[in-house]
Amino acid sequence: MSSGFLISCVMFTLFVSSIYAQSCTKFSFTSNQIFTSCNDLPYLNSFLHWNYNPSSKTAKIAYRHTKLASNRWVAWAINPTSQGMVGSQALVAYQKSDGKMRVYSSPVTSYQTQLQEGDLSFNVSDLSATYLNNEITIFATLKLENFNSTIVNQVWQEGPLSGDSPAMHDTSGVNSQSAGLLSLLSGQSRTTTKGANSPLNKKNLHGLLNAVSWGIMMPIGILFARYLKVFSDPAWFYLHSIWQITAYVIGVAGWATGLQLGSESHGIQFTAHRTIGIVLFSLATLQASAMLLRPKRDHKHRIYWNIYHRSVGYSIVVLGIINIFKGLNILKPEKKWEISYIATLVGLGIIAAFLEVITWCVVIKMNKFVSSTVEKNPQGLHEANWYNGNGTTRTHYRV
């Protein structure tokens, strides 16, 4: 019954939200302009209205961007050559510090282009813009006579102002998804799953691989090494080694995806995230290579190797978790993904605390047993080594 009530509440909320949600079909322009087609664009509170004349290949458009502060710029563009930002022919508008509107055309030739004013590959006339009630509207007439299709690639964007000039917009989250296909004749639009969103898919893959590797598998591998020694020696060693090698291979794939993203994103850098990633990969590679130089258990220098191995291992886990949160801050996925990862870390922490208590109980019990055995029969003993819960060698005697 409670689940049915919850579902009913959710459905009612969605119904009410749909009633009050903005729709381009219900909007009336103060200038009494009428547009026969319109679309509610899926991201950045944006709407596109237009009239298209097939015989003259002319499109009269009005691009609206709502819920916008006065210190933000907006842009809408058509990309004649590809999907995405590079190559797009943009119309840019913002309110200057003196309150006047600035609107102009800007061809985007690279990711480093700062929306400089210039001529587009097609003619633009009647270009103007307004800012009213936290909403910028760009009006223009586009002459698309060189276009062979009435389905075009569109891109829309917003970003901050630096003085009276546009500054770099966010390169993650909804800002990286604001692109799609527009049918000028049918009045339909849809977001693209290829091209414009391809970098986003790579970012998602990069984040997933690294979260699984450095953020989940590596900590679990450390749990195997720390808490299975007391119960299964040497089985813990093989499980720990195979698990961590698998995590390392997945991490290498994630690191390589990050390198590819960096090479494709000219002018976009996340220095801290990139630096930690390089350090993390270097330490993990060093850790994997050091296994070939691991001394035997009874070697006099084994204790120094153990200290090095554990220090680097814990450093990898700490750096990995830090970088995953930095990556989440860059990618800005739905909140549920960050909450899920935090819940995973909390779960691993609870398991580690539980295993720590169990391990020390076993160690104390074994110590008491060996001590009592030595007291009962001190003459018939021989030396034997076993491993404590914290990985250190303990010398005991048994009958």
Short mmCIF file of C-alpha atoms in Angstrom, two decimals:
data_model
loop_
_atom_site.label_atom_id
_atom_site.label_comp_id
_atom_site.label_asym_id
_atom_site.label_seq_id
_atom_site.Cartn_x
_atom_site.Cartn_y
_atom_site.Cartn_z
CA MET A 1 0.00 0.00 0.00
CA SER A 2 2.80 2.42 0.87
CA SER A 3 4.56 1.75 -2.43
CA GLY A 4 1.33 2.43 -4.31
CA PHE A 5 0.89 5.71 -2.44
CA LEU A 6 4.48 6.68 -3.28
CA ILE A 7 3.98 5.94 -6.97
CA SER A 8 0.77 7.97 -6.95
CA CYS A 9 2.59 10.93 -5.39
CA VAL A 10 5.34 10.74 -8.00
CA MET A 11 2.85 10.56 -10.86
CA PHE A 12 0.91 13.51 -9.43
CA THR A 13 4.12 15.55 -9.12
CA LEU A 14 5.07 14.80 -12.71
CA PHE A 15 1.57 15.73 -13.85
CA VAL A 16 1.64 19.06 -12.02
CA SER A 17 5.18 19.76 -13.30
CA SER A 18 4.08 19.10 -16.87
CA ILE A 19 1.22 21.56 -16.48
CA TYR A 20 3.46 24.38 -15.30
CA ALA A 21 6.49 23.54 -17.43
CA GLN A 22 7.36 26.08 -20.07
CA SER A 23 6.45 25.23 -23.64
CA CYS A 24 7.34 27.14 -26.78
CA THR A 25 3.83 26.63 -28.19
CA LYS A 26 2.32 28.71 -25.37
CA PHE A 27 4.72 31.62 -25.75
CA SER A 28 3.69 34.95 -27.30
CA PHE A 29 6.25 37.51 -28.43
CA THR A 30 5.72 41.10 -27.27
CA SER A 31 6.55 42.30 -30.78
CA ASN A 32 3.55 40.32 -32.07
CA GLN A 33 5.82 38.19 -34.23
CA ILE A 34 4.35 34.80 -35.11
CA PHE A 35 6.40 31.68 -35.78
CA THR A 36 4.81 28.57 -37.26
CA SER A 37 7.34 26.10 -35.80
CA CYS A 38 9.05 25.84 -32.45
CA ASN A 39 10.99 23.39 -30.27
CA ASP A 40 11.63 23.08 -26.55
CA LEU A 41 15.37 22.38 -26.62
CA PRO A 42 16.28 19.70 -24.06
CA TYR A 43 19.08 21.53 -22.23
CA LEU A 44 19.98 24.97 -20.87
CA ASN A 45 16.40 26.33 -20.61
CA SER A 46 16.32 27.13 -24.32
CA PHE A 47 13.66 27.37 -27.03
CA LEU A 48 13.82 27.83 -30.80
CA HIS A 49 11.06 29.42 -32.91
CA TRP A 50 11.23 29.73 -36.70
CA ASN A 51 9.52 30.19 -40.03
CA TYR A 52 11.04 28.44 -43.04
CA ASN A 53 10.40 29.29 -46.69
CA PRO A 54 11.49 26.30 -48.86
CA SER A 55 11.39 28.22 -52.14
CA SER A 56 13.86 30.88 -51.00
CA LYS A 57 15.62 28.64 -48.45
CA THR A 58 15.19 31.35 -45.86
CA ALA A 59 14.72 30.76 -42.14
CA LYS A 60 13.51 33.46 -39.80
CA ILE A 61 14.44 32.40 -36.27
CA ALA A 62 14.01 33.50 -32.67
CA TYR A 63 16.22 31.76 -30.11
CA ARG A 64 15.12 32.21 -26.48
CA HIS A 65 17.31 31.44 -23.45
CA THR A 66 15.45 31.75 -20.14
CA LYS A 67 16.39 31.89 -16.43
CA LEU A 68 19.57 33.77 -17.27
CA ALA A 69 21.56 36.25 -15.17
CA SER A 70 22.65 39.51 -16.78
CA ASN A 71 26.33 38.54 -16.59
CA ARG A 72 25.92 35.59 -18.99
CA TRP A 73 26.19 35.28 -22.76
CA VAL A 74 24.18 32.97 -25.00
CA ALA A 75 24.71 31.60 -28.49
CA TRP A 76 22.79 29.58 -31.06
CA ALA A 77 24.46 28.13 -34.13
CA ILE A 78 24.10 26.00 -37.24
CA ASN A 79 27.01 23.74 -38.15
CA PRO A 80 27.06 23.12 -41.92
CA THR A 81 29.97 20.65 -41.86
CA SER A 82 29.64 18.42 -38.78
CA GLN A 83 27.93 17.86 -35.47
CA GLY A 84 29.26 19.76 -32.50
CA MET A 85 30.94 23.05 -31.80
CA VAL A 86 33.89 23.27 -34.18
CA GLY A 87 32.75 24.57 -37.56
CA SER A 88 29.51 26.03 -36.23
CA GLN A 89 28.21 29.39 -37.43
CA ALA A 90 27.02 31.15 -34.30
CA LEU A 91 24.83 34.06 -33.29
CA VAL A 92 26.00 35.52 -29.97
CA ALA A 93 24.22 37.91 -27.62
CA TYR A 94 24.69 39.37 -24.13
CA GLN A 95 24.00 42.48 -22.11
CA LYS A 96 27.00 44.77 -21.63
CA SER A 97 27.88 46.47 -18.36
CA ASP A 98 26.22 49.70 -19.56
CA GLY A 99 22.92 47.84 -20.05
CA LYS A 100 23.03 47.84 -23.85
CA MET A 101 22.65 44.61 -25.82
CA ARG A 102 25.43 43.31 -28.03
CA VAL A 103 24.60 40.78 -30.74
CA TYR A 104 26.84 39.58 -33.55
CA SER A 105 27.81 36.60 -35.72
CA SER A 106 30.83 34.44 -34.93
CA PRO A 107 32.32 31.51 -36.89
CA VAL A 108 33.75 28.91 -34.47
CA THR A 109 36.92 27.46 -35.97
CA SER A 110 38.39 25.68 -32.91
CA TYR A 111 37.84 25.01 -29.22
CA GLN A 112 40.16 27.91 -28.45
CA THR A 113 38.01 30.43 -30.34
CA GLN A 114 36.64 33.04 -27.93
CA LEU A 115 33.57 33.88 -30.05
CA GLN A 116 35.20 36.62 -32.07
CA GLU A 117 32.97 38.61 -34.38
CA GLY A 118 33.10 37.60 -38.05
CA ASP A 119 31.10 36.75 -41.16
CA LEU A 120 29.35 33.39 -41.36
CA SER A 121 29.32 30.96 -44.28
CA PHE A 122 25.75 32.03 -45.04
CA ASN A 123 24.06 35.42 -45.07
CA VAL A 124 22.46 36.80 -41.90
CA SER A 125 20.10 39.78 -41.79
CA ASP A 126 17.71 41.44 -39.32
CA LEU A 127 20.02 40.44 -36.45
CA SER A 128 18.91 41.78 -33.05
CA ALA A 129 18.59 40.72 -29.42
CA THR A 130 16.60 41.60 -26.30
CA TYR A 131 17.03 40.95 -22.58
CA LEU A 132 13.81 40.97 -20.56
CA ASN A 133 12.76 39.13 -17.37
CA ASN A 134 16.06 37.19 -17.19
CA GLU A 135 15.60 36.01 -20.79
CA ILE A 136 17.71 36.73 -23.86
CA THR A 137 16.09 36.38 -27.28
CA ILE A 138 18.07 36.46 -30.53
CA PHE A 139 16.21 37.33 -33.75
CA ALA A 140 17.70 36.77 -37.19
CA THR A 141 16.93 35.84 -40.79
CA LEU A 142 19.20 33.16 -42.30
CA LYS A 143 19.73 32.63 -46.01
CA LEU A 144 20.52 28.90 -46.31
CA GLU A 145 20.73 28.65 -50.09
CA ASN A 146 23.94 26.58 -50.02
CA PHE A 147 22.38 23.88 -47.82
CA ASN A 148 21.42 20.67 -49.63
CA SER A 149 19.14 19.46 -46.85
CA THR A 150 16.48 20.97 -44.63
CA ILE A 151 17.84 18.90 -41.70
CA VAL A 152 20.66 20.87 -40.08
CA ASN A 153 23.01 20.49 -37.11
CA GLN A 154 22.23 22.99 -34.39
CA VAL A 155 24.24 23.94 -31.29
CA TRP A 156 23.28 26.25 -28.44
CA GLN A 157 25.35 27.40 -25.50
CA GLU A 158 25.74 29.77 -22.57
CA GLY A 159 28.68 31.01 -20.51
CA PRO A 160 30.01 33.74 -18.23
CA LEU A 161 31.18 37.20 -19.20
CA SER A 162 34.66 38.56 -18.52
CA GLY A 163 34.10 42.28 -18.50
CA ASP A 164 32.19 42.92 -21.72
CA SER A 165 33.48 39.83 -23.54
CA PRO A 166 32.39 36.16 -23.55
CA ALA A 167 34.57 33.82 -21.47
CA MET A 168 34.93 30.02 -21.70
CA HIS A 169 31.73 28.09 -20.99
CA ASP A 170 31.56 24.83 -19.02
CA THR A 171 32.75 21.83 -21.00
CA SER A 172 30.86 19.16 -19.08
CA GLY A 173 27.34 18.26 -18.01
CA VAL A 174 24.49 19.81 -20.00
CA ASN A 175 26.88 22.23 -21.73
CA SER A 176 28.46 19.28 -23.52
CA GLN A 177 25.06 17.90 -24.56
CA SER A 178 23.48 21.03 -26.05
CA ALA A 179 23.58 19.96 -29.70
CA GLY A 180 21.22 18.16 -32.02
CA LEU A 181 19.52 17.83 -35.39
CA LEU A 182 16.81 20.24 -36.54
CA SER A 183 14.33 19.59 -39.34
CA LEU A 184 13.33 22.99 -40.71
CA LEU A 185 10.39 21.53 -42.66
CA SER A 186 8.86 19.07 -40.19
CA GLY A 187 9.53 21.21 -37.15
CA GLN A 188 11.17 18.33 -35.29
CA SER A 189 14.48 18.30 -33.45
CA ARG A 190 16.42 15.67 -31.56
CA THR A 191 19.70 15.48 -29.72
CA THR A 192 22.48 13.64 -31.47
CA THR A 193 23.91 10.36 -30.21
CA LYS A 194 26.92 10.59 -32.44
CA GLY A 195 29.40 13.35 -33.13
CA ALA A 196 28.44 16.05 -30.65
CA ASN A 197 27.85 13.60 -27.84
CA SER A 198 30.79 11.40 -28.77
CA PRO A 199 33.14 13.30 -26.43
CA LEU A 200 30.56 12.93 -23.67
CA ASN A 201 30.40 9.17 -24.24
CA LYS A 202 34.18 9.01 -24.02
CA LYS A 203 34.13 11.04 -20.80
CA ASN A 204 31.55 8.66 -19.33
CA LEU A 205 33.66 5.65 -20.33
CA HIS A 206 36.80 7.31 -18.93
CA GLY A 207 35.04 8.01 -15.64
CA LEU A 208 33.52 4.54 -15.37
CA LEU A 209 36.78 2.68 -16.05
CA ASN A 210 38.75 4.75 -13.55
CA ALA A 211 36.06 4.63 -10.87
CA VAL A 212 35.89 0.84 -11.10
CA SER A 213 39.68 0.44 -11.18
CA TRP A 214 41.23 2.97 -8.80
CA GLY A 215 38.16 3.76 -6.77
CA ILE A 216 36.61 0.33 -6.11
CA MET A 217 38.78 -2.63 -7.15
CA MET A 218 42.06 -1.29 -5.71
CA PRO A 219 40.59 -0.76 -2.19
CA ILE A 220 38.98 -4.23 -2.31
CA GLY A 221 42.35 -5.72 -3.30
CA ILE A 222 43.93 -4.15 -0.22
CA LEU A 223 41.19 -5.70 1.93
CA PHE A 224 42.12 -9.10 0.50
CA ALA A 225 45.78 -8.62 1.41
CA ARG A 226 45.18 -7.29 4.89
CA TYR A 227 42.42 -9.56 6.18
CA LEU A 228 42.81 -12.90 4.39
CA LYS A 229 46.39 -13.58 5.53
CA VAL A 230 45.28 -14.89 8.89
CA PHE A 231 42.72 -17.25 7.36
CA SER A 232 44.22 -18.48 4.07
CA ASP A 233 47.93 -18.35 3.41
CA PRO A 234 49.13 -18.33 0.62
CA ALA A 235 45.74 -18.23 -1.17
CA TRP A 236 45.35 -14.55 -0.21
CA PHE A 237 48.49 -13.68 -2.16
CA TYR A 238 47.22 -15.11 -5.47
CA LEU A 239 43.78 -13.56 -5.02
CA HIS A 240 45.33 -10.18 -4.15
CA SER A 241 47.76 -10.30 -7.10
CA ILE A 242 45.20 -11.35 -9.73
CA TRP A 243 42.64 -8.82 -8.46
CA GLN A 244 45.07 -5.90 -8.46
CA ILE A 245 46.52 -6.76 -11.87
CA THR A 246 42.98 -6.80 -13.28
CA ALA A 247 42.29 -3.42 -11.66
CA TYR A 248 45.54 -2.07 -13.11
CA VAL A 249 44.63 -3.21 -16.65
CA ILE A 250 41.21 -1.52 -16.37
CA GLY A 251 42.94 1.58 -15.00
CA VAL A 252 45.33 1.65 -17.96
CA ALA A 253 42.33 1.57 -20.32
CA GLY A 254 40.77 4.47 -18.42
CA TRP A 255 44.03 6.40 -18.46
CA ALA A 256 44.41 5.88 -22.22
CA THR A 257 40.84 7.14 -22.75
CA GLY A 258 41.76 10.23 -20.75
CA LEU A 259 44.80 10.84 -22.95
CA GLN A 260 42.61 10.61 -26.05
CA LEU A 261 40.12 13.07 -24.58
CA GLY A 262 42.96 15.48 -23.80
CA SER A 263 44.32 15.30 -27.34
CA GLU A 264 40.85 16.00 -28.78
CA SER A 265 40.06 18.90 -26.43
CA HIS A 266 42.45 21.61 -27.51
CA GLY A 267 42.48 24.57 -25.16
CA ILE A 268 40.53 22.70 -22.45
CA GLN A 269 42.64 21.53 -19.51
CA PHE A 270 41.89 20.27 -16.02
CA THR A 271 45.39 20.57 -14.59
CA ALA A 272 44.85 19.07 -11.13
CA HIS A 273 42.85 16.10 -12.47
CA ARG A 274 45.43 15.48 -15.19
CA THR A 275 48.43 15.75 -12.83
CA ILE A 276 46.95 13.37 -10.26
CA GLY A 277 46.12 10.94 -13.05
CA ILE A 278 49.72 10.92 -14.29
CA VAL A 279 51.10 10.43 -10.76
CA LEU A 280 48.55 7.70 -10.09
CA PHE A 281 49.39 5.79 -13.27
CA SER A 282 53.14 6.12 -12.60
CA LEU A 283 52.82 4.79 -9.03
CA ALA A 284 50.63 1.89 -10.17
CA THR A 285 53.11 0.96 -12.90
CA LEU A 286 55.95 1.13 -10.38
CA GLN A 287 53.95 -1.02 -7.97
CA ALA A 288 53.30 -3.66 -10.62
CA SER A 289 56.98 -3.68 -11.68
CA ALA A 290 58.17 -3.98 -8.07
CA MET A 291 56.53 -7.39 -7.78
CA LEU A 292 59.37 -8.74 -9.91
CA LEU A 293 61.87 -7.55 -7.27
CA ARG A 294 59.99 -8.87 -4.22
CA PRO A 295 62.44 -10.51 -1.76
CA LYS A 296 61.61 -13.83 -0.13
CA ARG A 297 59.86 -13.80 3.24
CA ASP A 298 62.98 -14.61 5.23
CA HIS A 299 65.20 -12.08 3.41
CA LYS A 300 66.70 -9.44 5.70
CA HIS A 301 65.53 -6.62 3.41
CA ARG A 302 61.95 -7.92 3.07
CA ILE A 303 60.69 -5.57 5.79
CA TYR A 304 61.78 -2.52 3.75
CA TRP A 305 60.06 -3.86 0.64
CA ASN A 306 56.89 -4.42 2.70
CA ILE A 307 56.97 -0.82 3.92
CA TYR A 308 57.43 0.48 0.38
CA HIS A 309 54.73 -1.79 -1.06
CA ARG A 310 52.10 -0.80 1.48
CA SER A 311 52.94 2.92 1.36
CA VAL A 312 52.63 3.06 -2.42
CA GLY A 313 49.48 0.88 -2.36
CA TYR A 314 47.66 3.11 0.12
CA SER A 315 48.84 6.21 -1.79
CA ILE A 316 47.32 4.82 -4.99
CA VAL A 317 43.97 4.28 -3.30
CA VAL A 318 43.91 7.75 -1.71
CA LEU A 319 44.93 9.51 -4.94
CA GLY A 320 42.46 7.42 -6.92
CA ILE A 321 39.52 8.39 -4.71
CA ILE A 322 40.51 12.08 -4.76
CA ASN A 323 40.76 12.07 -8.55
CA ILE A 324 37.43 10.32 -8.96
CA PHE A 325 35.71 13.11 -7.04
CA LYS A 326 37.55 15.67 -9.17
CA GLY A 327 36.34 13.83 -12.26
CA LEU A 328 32.77 13.84 -10.96
CA ASN A 329 33.05 17.59 -10.42
CA ILE A 330 34.22 18.01 -14.04
CA LEU A 331 31.73 15.64 -15.65
CA LYS A 332 28.80 16.75 -13.46
CA PRO A 333 26.68 13.61 -13.90
CA GLU A 334 23.34 13.07 -12.18
CA LYS A 335 23.67 13.32 -8.40
CA LYS A 336 22.75 9.66 -7.98
CA TRP A 337 26.12 8.56 -9.39
CA GLU A 338 28.11 10.55 -6.84
CA ILE A 339 25.81 9.34 -4.05
CA SER A 340 26.24 5.74 -5.24
CA TYR A 341 30.03 6.04 -5.18
CA ILE A 342 30.02 7.60 -1.71
CA ALA A 343 27.75 4.78 -0.52
CA THR A 344 30.19 2.25 -1.99
CA LEU A 345 33.11 3.81 -0.09
CA VAL A 346 31.09 3.87 3.13
CA GLY A 347 30.19 0.21 2.59
CA LEU A 348 33.84 -0.74 2.08
CA GLY A 349 34.76 1.21 5.22
CA ILE A 350 32.19 -0.68 7.29
CA ILE A 351 33.41 -4.02 5.92
CA ALA A 352 37.03 -3.07 6.70
CA ALA A 353 36.13 -2.11 10.28
CA PHE A 354 34.26 -5.38 10.78
CA LEU A 355 37.13 -7.45 9.36
CA GLU A 356 39.63 -5.52 11.49
CA VAL A 357 37.78 -6.54 14.66
CA ILE A 358 37.47 -10.16 13.53
CA THR A 359 41.15 -10.34 12.58
CA TRP A 360 42.37 -9.00 15.92
CA CYS A 361 40.07 -11.41 17.76
CA VAL A 362 41.65 -14.29 15.83
CA VAL A 363 45.18 -12.96 16.46
CA ILE A 364 44.60 -12.57 20.20
CA LYS A 365 43.08 -16.04 20.42
CA MET A 366 46.02 -17.60 18.55
CA ASN A 367 48.52 -15.78 20.77
CA LYS A 368 46.82 -17.10 23.89
CA PHE A 369 46.75 -20.62 22.50
CA VAL A 370 50.47 -20.57 21.60
CA SER A 371 51.41 -19.04 24.96
CA SER A 372 49.51 -21.71 26.88
CA THR A 373 51.08 -24.43 24.72
CA VAL A 374 54.58 -23.13 25.43
CA GLU A 375 53.91 -23.09 29.16
CA LYS A 376 52.66 -26.70 29.14
CA ASN A 377 55.42 -28.17 27.00
CA PRO A 378 58.44 -25.85 26.73
CA GLN A 379 60.82 -28.68 25.78
CA GLY A 380 59.17 -30.11 22.66
CA LEU A 381 58.76 -26.99 20.52
CA HIS A 382 60.09 -25.76 17.22
CA GLU A 383 59.96 -22.34 15.63
CA ALA A 384 57.29 -21.39 13.10
CA ASN A 385 56.40 -18.11 11.39
CA TRP A 386 52.91 -16.85 10.66
CA TYR A 387 51.51 -13.52 9.65
CA ASN A 388 49.66 -11.10 11.83
CA GLY A 389 46.55 -9.24 10.78
CA ASN A 390 48.60 -6.16 9.93
CA GLY A 391 50.95 -8.10 7.67
CA THR A 392 53.95 -8.24 10.05
CA THR A 393 55.76 -11.49 10.74
CA ARG A 394 55.20 -12.94 14.17
CA THR A 395 57.45 -15.71 15.59
CA HIS A 396 55.74 -18.36 17.70
CA TYR A 397 56.49 -21.84 18.90
CA ARG A 398 54.33 -24.89 18.53
CA VAL A 399 54.56 -28.50 19.74
#
